[in-house]
Amino acid sequence: MTFSSTSKSLAKISLSPLAFVEKQFGQGVELIGQCILLFFQTLYYIIKGEIDWHETFRQSYMIGVKSFVVVSVTALFVGFAMSLQIARELVLFGGDTAIGGVVSLALIREIGPITAGVIVAGRVGSAIAAELTTMMITEQIDALKVMRIDPVQFLVVPRYLAGLMMMPVLSIYAMFIGLLAGIMIAHSAANVPPATFLDSVKQTILDRDFTVHFEKSLLNATIVIIFSCAIGLHTRGGAEDVGLATTRTIVWTMTVIFIVNYIVTSLTYAPR
Amino acid sequence: MRRKTNIPERKATAGELMIEVKNLSKSFNSRRIIEDISFKVHAGETLGIIGPSGCGKSTILKLLCGLLKPDSGEVIVHSKELGLVFQGSALLNSLTVRENLALALRARKLKRAEEEKIIVEKLKLVGLSDYIYSFPAQLSGGQQKRTSFARAVTNDPKIILYDEPTTGLDPVMSTVIEDYMIDMAKQFIPASIVVTHQFSTWRRTTDRIILLHAGHIQWEGSADEALTSENPYMKQFAHATREGPMLSNGIEV
Ligand SMILES: Nc1ncnc2c1ncn2[C@@H]1O[C@H](COP(=O)(O)OP(=O)(O)OP(=O)(O)O)[C@@H](O)[C@H]1O
Ligand SMILES: [Mg+2]
């Protein structure tokens, strides 16, 4: 009987592990439901053509231009590290001329989209969640509703379109920066001239790789914008909830980006 | 320079029933805030809602404009044009004063010049013409309040809900806003509800007041009657004394 009394007093202090998992799971399911609903509402306004282009371009600037520097630095160093590892292994097998091909494959299929996605999730997703949560708490969203303006049309649609336009640009850009890093590493560490490197790139990359790259970047944009907006528009409470919403957005968007990117990869490239 | 506008005549007819609240109840987290409340407001009439902090005044206004759903009871609002002056201003921080007012006109899809004219006119009324391109963060609390006020009446709504419209304003600006509320009531004959703690505001602007406490309407009557009422709740509230039935409820003395 001592056992049950201990567990009872434990339960008083905190939730039981099972209840904790249940609560987390419930909130996760709720969030995904909210995201799906929000996605279709957003799509509805886009299809109807009710788009505030002025705001969309303003958001594009916020999302795109302001992420450029971070994407540049990140992609450069991911490119350095990855190219170094690839060059090192290929040189051992005498495959110096294939370095460009392998590096570019990794970049266009995986690293480009995921680097841009993660950076935008961290920089833009968190900012959107913070902004929208603040608007909820200070009743700005309520004010919009009273004026019969749908927050989805007014706030989510421009951000989503801006994300769709800017994410592919950032992904491709990340890929090129990564390639640049690859050229530098191949040249300095493996003595492969840039021309040889680029030759290998041309021979290896297929049109399909560009399509997948593009698909992934659109999916990543959707994940970042829809999750951050859904979290922002459903958070209530006080100032401390802004921080919580931001953290939640980063955790969710990054996790979902990694999962979804793998799913696309496995659907396209899995050996049959 | 005179220009003709094609803004339709927006007057309501005096006496027309505009707001009907029937047996309204609302709880938050199983705590009853509003319990079985009923009242009506007609065009041209200004109803004051007073009561201690936290008694649910703002909640009633949110129920009226559909931001909250009632647990039970009915809210019937006989107009789509409704303005709400939020207690905390609720201006959109990323937009200028001008753009904040333009939001209220968005649905009407006016020409820019027409829109400009209405916005300038409304800002003049609250003495903020010079701030048309300022952002809310660049305004004082009182100026934000006045902007919020201007935004709520931009569309000349038939129903106006004021949540603490004069709180935080200096006495002179309070009087200006009160005058404007009275003016609005005369000119456009909207049905108005004023939630306020400020004595001068409910004294001057309301035709009838209800005193809310512990979820119920404890007293109803005109502002003049309120001052001489023997109702223990109203008496305590009107004379701002500690002795009475109100403090026993939740507030430590
Ligand atoms: N969204 C909400 N969720 C939970 N509780 C709420 C919510 N909104 C209001 N409440 C609670 O309902 C009660 C009434 O709130 P309300 O804002 O209507 O009070 P009020 O009469 O306007 O007070 P004040 O004069 O201070 O503005 C308060 O106890 C408040 O904590
Ligand atoms: Mg209030």
XYZ file of C-alpha atoms and ligand atoms in Angstrom:
557
model
C 0.000 0.000 0.000
C 2.976 2.289 0.447
C 3.505 2.096 -3.281
C 0.095 3.480 -4.200
C 0.365 6.285 -1.689
C 3.736 7.300 -3.123
C 2.437 7.348 -6.665
C -0.557 9.351 -5.483
C 1.626 12.022 -3.973
C 3.771 12.038 -7.075
C 0.719 12.584 -9.191
C -0.055 15.610 -7.087
C 3.334 17.148 -7.843
C 3.280 16.630 -11.582
C 1.406 14.790 -14.277
C 2.121 11.094 -14.587
C 4.350 10.262 -17.562
C 1.414 8.735 -19.386
C -0.795 11.775 -18.823
C 2.064 13.999 -19.945
C 2.450 12.090 -23.204
C -1.313 12.117 -23.665
C -1.459 15.877 -23.197
C 1.430 16.496 -25.583
C -0.054 14.149 -28.130
C -3.463 15.812 -27.829
C -1.973 19.260 -28.347
C 0.017 18.006 -31.319
C -3.058 16.536 -32.982
C -4.960 19.757 -32.289
C -2.195 21.859 -33.855
C -2.024 19.691 -36.967
C -5.802 19.997 -37.321
C -5.548 23.775 -37.009
C -2.786 23.815 -39.630
C -4.793 21.793 -42.130
C -7.813 24.033 -41.667
C -5.709 27.174 -41.972
C -4.010 25.841 -45.094
C -7.338 25.331 -46.862
C -8.674 28.710 -45.732
C -5.526 30.329 -47.122
C -5.850 28.414 -50.366
C -9.481 29.516 -50.635
C -8.535 33.205 -50.602
C -5.681 32.658 -53.034
C -7.938 30.821 -55.487
C -10.560 33.541 -55.155
C -7.793 36.029 -55.946
C -8.357 38.114 -52.835
C -4.729 39.006 -52.426
C -3.134 42.090 -50.973
C -0.096 42.338 -53.265
C 1.347 45.366 -51.563
C 1.506 43.489 -48.258
C 2.749 40.360 -50.047
C 5.760 42.231 -51.430
C 6.442 43.806 -48.069
C 6.447 40.339 -46.522
C 8.651 39.007 -49.339
C 11.185 41.591 -48.386
C 10.966 40.603 -44.720
C 11.237 36.904 -45.486
C 13.631 36.921 -48.404
C 15.979 39.813 -48.310
C 16.494 39.690 -44.585
C 17.298 35.959 -44.619
C 19.962 36.285 -47.310
C 22.924 36.939 -45.088
C 22.166 34.107 -42.672
C 21.530 31.674 -45.516
C 24.806 32.715 -47.160
C 26.897 32.081 -44.080
C 25.145 28.840 -43.180
C 25.258 27.405 -46.683
C 28.887 28.354 -47.073
C 29.990 26.501 -43.973
C 27.744 23.502 -44.515
C 29.217 23.395 -48.022
C 32.782 23.584 -46.710
C 32.296 20.801 -44.186
C 30.414 18.503 -46.530
C 32.801 19.017 -49.458
C 35.774 18.371 -47.259
C 34.394 15.026 -46.122
C 33.387 14.005 -49.645
C 36.709 15.102 -51.152
C 38.651 13.235 -48.489
C 36.866 9.941 -49.120
C 36.811 10.186 -52.918
C 40.522 11.004 -53.116
C 41.223 7.761 -51.251
C 39.484 5.849 -54.039
C 40.961 7.936 -56.785
C 37.631 9.514 -57.614
C 38.812 13.147 -57.566
C 36.921 14.040 -60.727
C 33.614 12.948 -59.200
C 33.769 15.377 -56.267
C 31.712 18.013 -58.068
C 28.991 15.544 -58.916
C 28.591 14.142 -55.427
C 28.703 17.562 -53.758
C 26.157 19.021 -56.139
C 23.826 16.048 -55.773
C 23.852 16.420 -52.010
C 23.275 20.149 -52.337
C 20.456 20.135 -54.847
C 18.605 17.158 -53.431
C 19.017 17.652 -49.686
C 21.216 20.375 -48.289
C 19.949 23.372 -50.273
C 16.261 23.048 -49.420
C 16.841 21.973 -45.842
C 19.337 24.742 -45.074
C 17.043 27.417 -46.454
C 14.046 25.798 -44.737
C 15.665 25.631 -41.324
C 17.022 29.168 -41.536
C 13.647 30.563 -42.578
C 11.972 28.521 -39.827
C 14.292 29.997 -37.246
C 14.334 33.531 -38.509
C 10.936 34.040 -40.110
C 8.725 31.380 -38.512
C 9.592 32.511 -35.024
C 9.091 36.169 -35.941
C 5.661 35.467 -37.444
C 4.593 33.444 -34.402
C 5.733 36.233 -32.068
C 4.041 38.926 -34.143
C 0.713 37.117 -34.450
C 0.667 36.040 -30.812
C 1.281 39.635 -29.765
C -1.549 40.728 -32.031
C -3.828 38.152 -30.388
C -2.917 39.222 -26.874
C -3.293 42.942 -27.568
C -6.669 42.345 -29.255
C -5.471 43.533 -32.668
C -6.895 40.361 -34.201
C -10.206 41.009 -32.445
C -10.153 44.546 -33.840
C -9.774 43.129 -37.361
C -12.703 40.768 -36.820
C -14.914 43.591 -35.576
C -14.108 45.471 -38.789
C -15.117 42.299 -40.640
C -11.616 41.629 -41.918
C -10.644 37.975 -41.871
C -7.216 37.628 -40.221
C -6.496 34.712 -42.562
C -6.937 36.879 -45.630
C -5.281 39.904 -44.092
C -2.333 38.289 -42.317
C -1.796 34.716 -43.478
C -2.306 34.972 -47.251
C 0.400 37.619 -47.868
C 2.871 35.779 -45.652
C 2.166 32.477 -47.325
C 2.538 33.845 -50.849
C 5.705 35.655 -49.844
C 7.026 32.385 -48.434
C 6.157 30.512 -51.643
C 7.995 33.101 -53.714
C 11.052 33.521 -51.543
C 11.774 30.001 -50.327
C 12.733 28.568 -53.775
C 14.941 31.590 -54.349
C 16.666 31.077 -51.015
C 16.999 27.314 -51.620
C 18.615 27.757 -55.017
C 20.805 30.452 -53.597
C 21.880 28.174 -50.735
C 22.708 25.544 -53.325
C 24.915 27.905 -55.317
C 26.734 29.129 -52.246
C 27.291 25.487 -51.268
C 28.667 24.782 -54.748
C 30.996 27.714 -54.406
C 32.251 26.270 -51.153
C 32.673 22.909 -52.899
C 34.724 24.437 -55.699
C 36.983 26.132 -53.198
C 37.509 22.964 -51.127
C 38.016 20.736 -54.168
C 40.584 23.140 -55.499
C 42.508 23.684 -52.304
C 42.233 20.274 -50.626
C 42.089 17.887 -53.577
C 43.695 19.903 -56.371
C 40.642 19.578 -58.574
C 40.368 22.573 -60.948
C 37.003 24.368 -61.015
C 36.420 23.344 -64.646
C 36.687 19.648 -63.774
C 34.434 20.182 -60.776
C 31.757 21.879 -62.903
C 32.020 19.229 -65.620
C 31.259 16.591 -63.053
C 28.298 18.677 -61.788
C 26.838 18.924 -65.300
C 27.157 15.210 -65.926
C 25.519 14.216 -62.671
C 22.576 16.535 -62.081
C 19.296 15.693 -63.810
C 16.235 17.833 -64.489
C 14.373 15.737 -61.949
C 16.728 16.982 -59.241
C 15.654 20.543 -59.931
C 12.011 19.532 -59.763
C 12.519 17.852 -56.396
C 14.463 20.849 -55.145
C 11.603 23.118 -56.126
C 8.969 20.840 -54.585
C 10.851 20.634 -51.337
C 11.260 24.375 -51.090
C 7.535 24.942 -51.653
C 6.703 22.346 -49.010
C 9.148 23.927 -46.577
C 7.596 27.341 -47.151
C 4.153 25.880 -46.491
C 5.325 24.200 -43.296
C 7.025 27.295 -41.885
C 4.312 29.803 -42.694
C 1.262 27.678 -41.885
C 2.638 26.319 -38.602
C 3.830 29.707 -37.388
C 0.543 31.399 -38.326
C -1.591 28.623 -36.821
C 0.358 28.742 -33.565
C 0.215 32.541 -33.501
C -3.510 32.734 -34.183
C -4.389 30.175 -31.510
C -2.277 31.402 -28.621
C -4.088 33.272 -25.885
C -2.889 34.644 -22.610
C -0.177 37.106 -21.663
C 3.270 38.311 -22.641
C 5.025 35.127 -21.525
C 3.021 33.179 -24.101
C 4.807 35.030 -26.920
C 8.047 33.290 -25.978
C 6.318 29.933 -25.670
C 4.680 30.324 -29.088
C 8.044 31.149 -30.664
C 9.737 28.104 -29.185
C 6.849 25.872 -30.145
C 7.010 27.147 -33.720
C 10.712 26.467 -34.083
C 10.453 22.968 -32.625
C 7.468 22.032 -34.779
C 8.579 23.573 -38.076
C 12.103 22.159 -37.941
C 10.914 18.686 -36.963
C 8.253 18.621 -39.664
C 10.678 19.986 -42.271
C 13.154 17.163 -41.615
C 10.404 14.527 -41.735
C 8.719 15.853 -44.875
C 12.022 16.332 -46.710
C 12.897 12.738 -46.002
C 9.496 11.564 -47.227
C 9.991 13.403 -50.526
C 13.486 11.960 -50.833
C 12.314 8.426 -50.200
C 9.415 8.769 -52.652
C 11.734 10.036 -55.376
C 15.090 8.376 -54.882
C 14.535 5.114 -53.021
C 16.126 2.273 -54.993
C 13.481 0.003 -56.417
C -14.118 73.495 -52.033
C -17.240 71.395 -51.827
C -17.642 67.915 -53.153
C -20.613 65.679 -53.283
C -20.209 62.263 -51.740
C -22.252 59.240 -52.488
C -22.148 57.945 -48.948
C -25.616 56.643 -48.239
C -27.674 58.194 -45.453
C -26.771 56.113 -42.452
C -29.146 57.365 -39.839
C -31.087 54.813 -37.890
C -34.622 55.716 -36.978
C -34.967 56.822 -33.397
C -36.639 54.223 -31.220
C -35.889 51.306 -33.491
C -34.779 48.242 -31.519
C -31.067 47.723 -32.199
C -29.671 45.419 -29.529
C -31.479 42.660 -27.712
C -29.857 40.519 -25.084
C -31.882 37.647 -23.698
C -30.896 35.490 -20.707
C -27.235 35.715 -21.569
C -24.747 33.553 -19.660
C -21.016 33.140 -20.085
C -18.388 31.220 -18.135
C -14.621 31.085 -18.433
C -13.013 27.853 -17.236
C -16.244 26.915 -15.447
C -16.300 30.267 -13.619
C -19.607 32.053 -14.219
C -18.934 35.640 -15.262
C -22.298 36.596 -16.753
C -25.436 34.942 -15.473
C -28.837 35.241 -17.097
C -28.606 38.880 -18.138
C -31.217 40.570 -20.346
C -31.454 44.114 -21.705
C -32.391 46.081 -24.797
C -30.977 49.150 -26.470
C -32.868 51.260 -29.006
C -31.555 53.578 -31.700
C -30.627 56.944 -30.286
C -30.200 55.531 -26.831
C -26.982 55.268 -24.849
C -26.789 52.541 -22.252
C -24.128 52.714 -19.587
C -22.715 49.561 -18.064
C -20.930 50.100 -14.800
C -19.619 47.747 -12.183
C -16.474 46.726 -10.368
C -13.371 45.636 -12.220
C -13.606 42.062 -13.469
C -17.404 41.847 -13.316
C -17.648 41.080 -17.033
C -18.286 44.420 -18.736
C -15.761 43.909 -21.505
C -17.023 40.349 -21.848
C -20.548 41.621 -22.571
C -19.232 43.901 -25.329
C -17.294 41.020 -26.885
C -20.392 38.846 -26.796
C -22.315 41.630 -28.530
C -19.905 41.922 -31.434
C -19.492 38.184 -31.840
C -15.910 37.895 -30.631
C -17.156 35.519 -27.937
C -19.947 32.965 -28.145
C -22.471 32.844 -25.315
C -22.865 29.643 -23.294
C -26.593 30.165 -23.328
C -29.030 32.927 -24.127
C -29.280 35.117 -27.173
C -27.658 38.217 -28.552
C -29.573 39.887 -31.363
C -27.861 42.800 -33.046
C -29.942 44.539 -35.704
C -27.111 46.012 -37.745
C -23.970 44.887 -39.460
C -22.277 48.244 -39.010
C -20.852 48.082 -35.559
C -17.951 49.933 -34.009
C -16.045 48.905 -30.903
C -13.626 51.097 -29.017
C -11.359 48.599 -27.289
C -10.286 49.113 -23.712
C -6.652 48.740 -24.750
C -6.979 50.644 -28.067
C -6.049 47.533 -30.128
C -4.496 49.547 -32.958
C -2.551 47.538 -35.510
C 1.040 48.239 -34.605
C 2.467 47.681 -38.053
C 0.131 50.226 -39.647
C 0.003 54.007 -39.502
C -2.905 55.915 -37.998
C -4.202 56.500 -41.507
C -4.023 52.818 -42.422
C -5.696 51.837 -39.166
C -8.679 54.002 -40.018
C -8.652 52.776 -43.610
C -9.190 49.232 -42.347
C -12.662 50.165 -41.213
C -13.441 51.403 -44.736
C -11.922 48.441 -46.549
C -15.187 46.674 -47.246
C -16.634 49.796 -48.893
C -13.879 49.869 -51.540
C -13.848 53.657 -51.791
C -11.687 55.743 -54.095
C -8.529 56.922 -52.414
C -9.557 60.571 -52.337
C -12.894 59.697 -50.819
C -11.246 57.520 -48.205
C -8.741 60.253 -47.447
C -11.527 62.753 -46.881
C -13.333 60.562 -44.343
C -10.118 59.710 -42.510
C -9.007 63.336 -42.278
C -12.435 64.360 -41.067
C -12.511 61.707 -38.322
C -8.979 62.494 -37.182
C -9.817 66.167 -36.963
C -12.662 65.335 -34.581
C -10.249 63.791 -32.106
C -7.544 66.385 -32.701
C -5.042 64.081 -34.338
C -4.776 65.481 -37.883
C -1.051 65.986 -37.433
C -0.515 62.336 -36.611
C -2.032 60.796 -39.721
C 1.231 59.118 -40.747
C 2.428 58.198 -37.259
C 2.652 54.637 -36.035
C 0.818 53.676 -32.836
C 4.125 53.228 -31.003
C 4.852 56.915 -31.641
C 1.642 58.027 -29.903
C 0.918 58.517 -26.220
C -1.633 56.267 -24.523
C -4.287 58.965 -24.747
C -3.563 59.593 -28.417
C -3.845 55.880 -29.112
C -7.189 55.861 -27.360
C -8.401 58.756 -29.493
C -7.171 57.021 -32.641
C -9.034 53.897 -31.602
C -12.089 56.059 -31.072
C -11.761 57.616 -34.519
C -11.337 54.180 -36.088
C -14.477 52.846 -34.413
C -16.616 55.668 -35.804
C -14.951 55.896 -39.228
C -17.786 53.935 -40.768
C -20.535 55.911 -38.984
C -21.810 52.672 -37.454
C -25.364 52.233 -36.268
C -24.156 50.569 -33.113
C -21.182 51.839 -31.148
C -19.708 50.037 -28.175
C -17.290 51.998 -26.029
C -15.040 50.158 -23.586
C -13.627 52.765 -21.193
C -13.459 55.501 -23.848
C -12.229 58.225 -21.507
C -10.039 56.292 -19.094
C -6.485 57.571 -19.220
C -7.356 60.861 -20.903
C -6.844 64.267 -19.324
C -10.052 65.980 -18.110
C -10.232 68.319 -21.088
C -9.807 65.556 -23.659
C -12.318 63.439 -21.718
C -14.840 66.216 -22.117
C -14.036 66.490 -25.830
C -14.593 62.770 -26.311
C -17.775 62.840 -24.235
C -19.043 65.766 -26.316
C -18.275 63.818 -29.427
C -20.105 60.766 -28.117
C -23.111 62.935 -27.384
C -22.811 64.500 -30.834
C -22.622 61.106 -32.518
C -25.715 59.993 -30.647
C -27.639 63.063 -31.828
C -26.374 63.142 -35.389
C -26.342 59.513 -36.446
C -28.697 58.149 -33.807
C -26.734 54.985 -33.196
C -27.478 52.692 -30.324
C -24.532 53.034 -27.984
C -23.244 51.144 -25.013
C -20.669 52.783 -22.795
C -18.654 50.774 -20.330
C -16.982 53.169 -17.981
C -15.701 53.775 -14.492
C -15.476 57.485 -15.061
C -18.214 59.321 -13.223
C -18.433 62.270 -15.641
C -18.699 59.950 -18.619
C -21.706 57.974 -17.469
C -23.253 61.108 -15.970
C -23.013 63.023 -19.236
C -23.372 60.474 -22.009
C -25.832 57.831 -20.859
C -29.616 57.749 -20.894
C -29.824 54.680 -18.735
C -27.333 52.622 -16.820
C -27.124 49.113 -15.528
C -24.959 48.159 -12.597
C -23.339 44.779 -12.943
C -22.084 42.742 -10.041
C -21.470 39.042 -9.462
C -22.878 38.165 -12.881
C -26.211 39.899 -12.397
C -27.758 43.275 -13.101
C -28.097 44.686 -9.584
C -29.643 48.000 -10.504
C -31.058 49.763 -13.549
C -32.112 53.376 -14.017
C -31.079 56.806 -15.207
C -27.883 58.513 -14.204
C -29.815 60.996 -12.066
C -31.649 58.220 -10.277
C -28.347 56.454 -9.717
C -27.100 59.295 -7.536
C -30.045 59.177 -5.169
C -30.744 55.442 -5.321
C -31.180 53.537 -2.078
C -30.208 50.252 -3.726
C -27.257 49.059 -1.608
C -25.110 48.215 -4.634
C -25.812 51.435 -6.509
C -25.445 53.469 -3.370
C -22.058 52.008 -2.623
C -20.896 52.461 -6.209
C -22.198 56.014 -6.597
C -20.688 57.141 -3.325
C -17.503 55.093 -3.674
C -17.619 53.795 -0.121
C -16.152 50.651 1.370
C -19.358 49.917 3.274
C -21.786 47.888 1.232
C -22.350 44.524 -0.410
C -19.637 44.804 -3.069
C -16.363 44.258 -1.240
C -17.378 41.003 0.389
C -17.125 39.354 -3.006
C -13.599 38.213 -3.702
C -11.682 41.339 -2.821
C -9.703 41.311 0.384
C -10.182 44.364 2.547
N -10.676 34.936 -22.660
C -10.815 34.765 -21.330
N -10.452 33.609 -20.763
C -10.580 33.413 -19.436
N -11.075 34.321 -18.590
C -11.450 35.507 -19.071
C -11.341 35.804 -20.470
N -11.794 37.063 -20.676
C -12.164 37.524 -19.459
N -11.972 36.609 -18.495
C -12.296 36.766 -17.057
O -13.629 37.199 -16.970
C -13.762 38.192 -15.964
C -14.408 39.428 -16.558
O -13.512 40.049 -17.446
P -13.848 41.415 -18.146
O -12.665 41.792 -18.963
O -15.138 41.298 -18.834
O -13.984 42.398 -16.890
P -14.345 43.943 -16.869
O -15.632 44.089 -16.154
O -14.260 44.517 -18.224
O -13.180 44.510 -15.935
P -12.371 45.895 -16.045
O -13.254 46.958 -15.488
O -11.173 45.672 -15.176
O -12.013 46.092 -17.489
C -12.392 38.427 -15.390
O -12.320 37.740 -14.176
C -11.453 37.825 -16.396
O -10.356 37.256 -15.753
Mg -12.937 45.706 -19.180
